[in-house]
PDB file of C-alpha atoms in Angstrom:
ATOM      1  CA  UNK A   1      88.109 129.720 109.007  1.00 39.00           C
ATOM      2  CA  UNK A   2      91.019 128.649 107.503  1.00 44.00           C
ATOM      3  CA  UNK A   3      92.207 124.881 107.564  1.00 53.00           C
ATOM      4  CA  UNK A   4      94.982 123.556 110.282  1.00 58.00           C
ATOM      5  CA  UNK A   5      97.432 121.638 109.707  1.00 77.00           C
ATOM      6  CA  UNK A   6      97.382 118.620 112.078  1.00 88.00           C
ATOM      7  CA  UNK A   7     100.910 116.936 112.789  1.00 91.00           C
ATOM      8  CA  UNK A   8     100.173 113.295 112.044  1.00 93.00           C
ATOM      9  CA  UNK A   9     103.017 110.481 112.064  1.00 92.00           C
ATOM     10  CA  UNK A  10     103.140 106.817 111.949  1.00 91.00           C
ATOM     11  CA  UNK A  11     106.158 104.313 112.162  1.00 90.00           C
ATOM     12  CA  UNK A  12     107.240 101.039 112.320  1.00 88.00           C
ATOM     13  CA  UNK A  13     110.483  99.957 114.393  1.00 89.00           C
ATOM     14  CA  UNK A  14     111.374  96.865 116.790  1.00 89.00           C
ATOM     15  CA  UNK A  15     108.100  95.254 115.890  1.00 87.00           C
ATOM     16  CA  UNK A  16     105.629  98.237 117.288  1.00 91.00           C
ATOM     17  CA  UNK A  17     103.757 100.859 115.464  1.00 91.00           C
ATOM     18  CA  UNK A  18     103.970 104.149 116.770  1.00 93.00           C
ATOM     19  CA  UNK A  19     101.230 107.202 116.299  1.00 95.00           C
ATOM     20  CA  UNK A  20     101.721 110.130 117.271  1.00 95.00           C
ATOM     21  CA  UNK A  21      98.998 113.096 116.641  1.00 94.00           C
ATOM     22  CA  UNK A  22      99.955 116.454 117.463  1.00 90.00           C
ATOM     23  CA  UNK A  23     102.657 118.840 117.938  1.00 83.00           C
ATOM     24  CA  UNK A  24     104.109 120.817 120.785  1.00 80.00           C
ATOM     25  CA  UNK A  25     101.712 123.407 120.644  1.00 79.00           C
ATOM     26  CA  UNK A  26      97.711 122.242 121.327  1.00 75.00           C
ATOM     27  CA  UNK A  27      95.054 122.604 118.519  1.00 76.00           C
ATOM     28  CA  UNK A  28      91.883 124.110 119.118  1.00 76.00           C
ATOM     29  CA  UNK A  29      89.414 121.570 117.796  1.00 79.00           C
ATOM     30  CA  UNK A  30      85.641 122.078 118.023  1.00 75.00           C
ATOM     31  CA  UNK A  31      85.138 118.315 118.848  1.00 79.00           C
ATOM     32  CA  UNK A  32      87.110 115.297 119.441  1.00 88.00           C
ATOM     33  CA  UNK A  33      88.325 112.939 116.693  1.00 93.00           C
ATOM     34  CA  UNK A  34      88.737 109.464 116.225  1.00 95.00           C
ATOM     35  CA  UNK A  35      92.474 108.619 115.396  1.00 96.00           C
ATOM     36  CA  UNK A  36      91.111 105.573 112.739  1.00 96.00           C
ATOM     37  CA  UNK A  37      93.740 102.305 111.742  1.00 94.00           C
ATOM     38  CA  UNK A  38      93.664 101.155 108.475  1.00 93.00           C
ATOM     39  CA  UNK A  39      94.749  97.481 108.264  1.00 89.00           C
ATOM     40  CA  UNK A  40      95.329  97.389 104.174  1.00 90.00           C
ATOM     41  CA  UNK A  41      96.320  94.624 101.863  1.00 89.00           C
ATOM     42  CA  UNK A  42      98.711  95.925  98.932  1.00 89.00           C
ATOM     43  CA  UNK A  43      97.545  93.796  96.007  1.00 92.00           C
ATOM     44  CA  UNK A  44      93.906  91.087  96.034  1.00 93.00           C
ATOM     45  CA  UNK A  45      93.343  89.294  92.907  1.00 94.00           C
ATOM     46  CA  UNK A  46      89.605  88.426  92.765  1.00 93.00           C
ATOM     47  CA  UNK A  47      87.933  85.611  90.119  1.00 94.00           C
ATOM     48  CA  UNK A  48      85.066  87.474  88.486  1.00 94.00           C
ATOM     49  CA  UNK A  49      82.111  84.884  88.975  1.00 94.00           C
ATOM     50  CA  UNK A  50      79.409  87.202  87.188  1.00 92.00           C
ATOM     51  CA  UNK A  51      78.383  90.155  84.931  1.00 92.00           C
ATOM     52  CA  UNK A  52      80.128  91.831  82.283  1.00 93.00           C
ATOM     53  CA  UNK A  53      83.260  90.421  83.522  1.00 91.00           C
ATOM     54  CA  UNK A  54      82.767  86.768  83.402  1.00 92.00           C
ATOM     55  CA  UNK A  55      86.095  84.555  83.588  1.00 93.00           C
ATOM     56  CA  UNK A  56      87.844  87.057  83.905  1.00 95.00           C
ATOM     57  CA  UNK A  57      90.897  87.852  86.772  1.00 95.00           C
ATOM     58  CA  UNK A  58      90.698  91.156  88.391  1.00 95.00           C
ATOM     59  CA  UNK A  59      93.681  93.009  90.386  1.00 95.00           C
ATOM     60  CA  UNK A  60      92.789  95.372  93.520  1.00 94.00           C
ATOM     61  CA  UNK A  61      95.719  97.798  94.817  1.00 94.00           C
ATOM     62  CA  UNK A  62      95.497  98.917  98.620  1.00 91.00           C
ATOM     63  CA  UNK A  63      92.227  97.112  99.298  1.00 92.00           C
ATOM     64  CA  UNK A  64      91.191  98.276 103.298  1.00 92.00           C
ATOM     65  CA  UNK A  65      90.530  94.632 104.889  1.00 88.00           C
ATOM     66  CA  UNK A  66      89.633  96.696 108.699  1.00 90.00           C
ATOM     67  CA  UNK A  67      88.786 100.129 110.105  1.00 92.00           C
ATOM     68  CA  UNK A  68      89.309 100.027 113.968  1.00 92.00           C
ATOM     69  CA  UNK A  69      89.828 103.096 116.303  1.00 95.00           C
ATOM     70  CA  UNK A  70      93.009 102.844 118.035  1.00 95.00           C
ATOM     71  CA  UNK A  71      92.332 106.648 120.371  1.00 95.00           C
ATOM     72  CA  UNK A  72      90.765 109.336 120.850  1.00 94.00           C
ATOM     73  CA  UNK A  73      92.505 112.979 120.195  1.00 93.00           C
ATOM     74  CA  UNK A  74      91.278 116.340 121.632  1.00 90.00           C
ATOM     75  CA  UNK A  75      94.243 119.089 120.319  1.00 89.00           C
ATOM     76  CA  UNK A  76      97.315 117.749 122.615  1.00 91.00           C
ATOM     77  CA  UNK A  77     100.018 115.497 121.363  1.00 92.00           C
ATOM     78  CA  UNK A  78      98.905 112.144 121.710  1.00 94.00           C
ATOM     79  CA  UNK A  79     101.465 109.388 121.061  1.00 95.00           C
ATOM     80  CA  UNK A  80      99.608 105.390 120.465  1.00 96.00           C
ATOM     81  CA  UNK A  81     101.894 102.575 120.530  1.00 95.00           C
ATOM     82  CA  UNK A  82     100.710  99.010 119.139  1.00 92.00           C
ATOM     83  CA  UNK A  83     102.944  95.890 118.932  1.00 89.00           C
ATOM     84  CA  UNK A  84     103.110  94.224 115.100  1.00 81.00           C
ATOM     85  CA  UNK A  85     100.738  91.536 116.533  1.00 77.00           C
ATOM     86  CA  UNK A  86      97.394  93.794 116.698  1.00 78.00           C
ATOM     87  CA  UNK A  87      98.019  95.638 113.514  1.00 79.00           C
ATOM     88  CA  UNK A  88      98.800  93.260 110.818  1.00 72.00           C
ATOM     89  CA  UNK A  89      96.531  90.621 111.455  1.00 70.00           C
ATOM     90  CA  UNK A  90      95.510  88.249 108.822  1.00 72.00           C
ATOM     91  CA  UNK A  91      96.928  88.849 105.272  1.00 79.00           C
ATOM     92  CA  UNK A  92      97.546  92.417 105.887  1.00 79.00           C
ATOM     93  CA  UNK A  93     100.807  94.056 105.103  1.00 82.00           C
ATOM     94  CA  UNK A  94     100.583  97.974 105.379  1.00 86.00           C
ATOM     95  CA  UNK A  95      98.649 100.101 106.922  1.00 89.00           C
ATOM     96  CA  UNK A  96      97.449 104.146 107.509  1.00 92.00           C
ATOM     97  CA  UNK A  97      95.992 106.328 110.275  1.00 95.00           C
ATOM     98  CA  UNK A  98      93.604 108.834 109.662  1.00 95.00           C
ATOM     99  CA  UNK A  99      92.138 111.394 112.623  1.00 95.00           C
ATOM    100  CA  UNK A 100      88.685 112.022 112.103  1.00 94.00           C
ATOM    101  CA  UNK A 101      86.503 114.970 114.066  1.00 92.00           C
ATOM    102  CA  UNK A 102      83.294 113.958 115.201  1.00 87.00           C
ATOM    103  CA  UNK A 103      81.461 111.104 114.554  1.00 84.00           C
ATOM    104  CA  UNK A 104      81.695 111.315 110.630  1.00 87.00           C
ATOM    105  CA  UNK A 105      83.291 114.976 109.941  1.00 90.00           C
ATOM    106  CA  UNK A 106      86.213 115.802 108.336  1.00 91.00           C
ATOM    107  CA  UNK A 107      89.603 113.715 107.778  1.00 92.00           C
ATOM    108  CA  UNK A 108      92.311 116.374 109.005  1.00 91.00           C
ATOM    109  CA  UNK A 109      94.870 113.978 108.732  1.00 93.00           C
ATOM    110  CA  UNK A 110      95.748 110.783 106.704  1.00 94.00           C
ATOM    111  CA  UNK A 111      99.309 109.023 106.846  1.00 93.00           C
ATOM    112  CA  UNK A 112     100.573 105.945 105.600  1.00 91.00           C
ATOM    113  CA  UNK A 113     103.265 103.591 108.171  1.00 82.00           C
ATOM    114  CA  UNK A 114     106.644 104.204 107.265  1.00 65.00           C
ATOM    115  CA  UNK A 115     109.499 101.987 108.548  1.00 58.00           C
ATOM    116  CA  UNK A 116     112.040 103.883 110.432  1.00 51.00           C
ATOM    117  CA  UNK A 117     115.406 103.160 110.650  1.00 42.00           C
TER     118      UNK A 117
END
């Protein structure tokens, strides 16, 4: 069986996030998936306090700080709206969805938030 392309898209405007999974025409799915939100902190600079790496300063790009599930998708178009205030909590300043079948299957699709205009 061939793989499906899943119509995934994520946005910022006027302070809310909006999801929407989906298209027009329904998927046929063989289970439900989790539509997953990434809270993600560009750039974390860590002290190295042991091993090989001693003293030294350490730079981590796109470091996940929370995975929460935000929905639940089964084939139809299903938009999720969020205001700014329960997405980018703490120090936080991007994020991504991902929709995941099953408990544990297969990503079948992954964005990041754009900013629309």
């Amino acid at each position: 069986r061939g793989k499906q392309n899943v119509p995934l898209t994520v946005t910022h405007k006027n302070g809310k996030l909006t999801v929407s999974v989906g298209g027009q025409q329904p998927v046929a799915i063989p289970r439900s998936a989790t539509v997953w939100l990434a809270t993600v902190r560009s750039k974390v600079t860590v002290p190295v306090k042991r091993g090989e790496n001693h003293g030294r300063t350490l730079t981590y790009y796109n470091v996940v700080d929370r995975l929460t599930p935000i929905g639940m998708w089964s084939g139809k178009q299903t938009v999720i709206e969020l205001k700014d205030e329960d997405v980018l909590q703490g120090k936080a300043d991007n994020c991504a969805v991902l929709v995941q079948l099953g408990k544990g299957g297969p990503i079948v699709a992954a964005r990041w938030m754009t900013s629309a205009s």
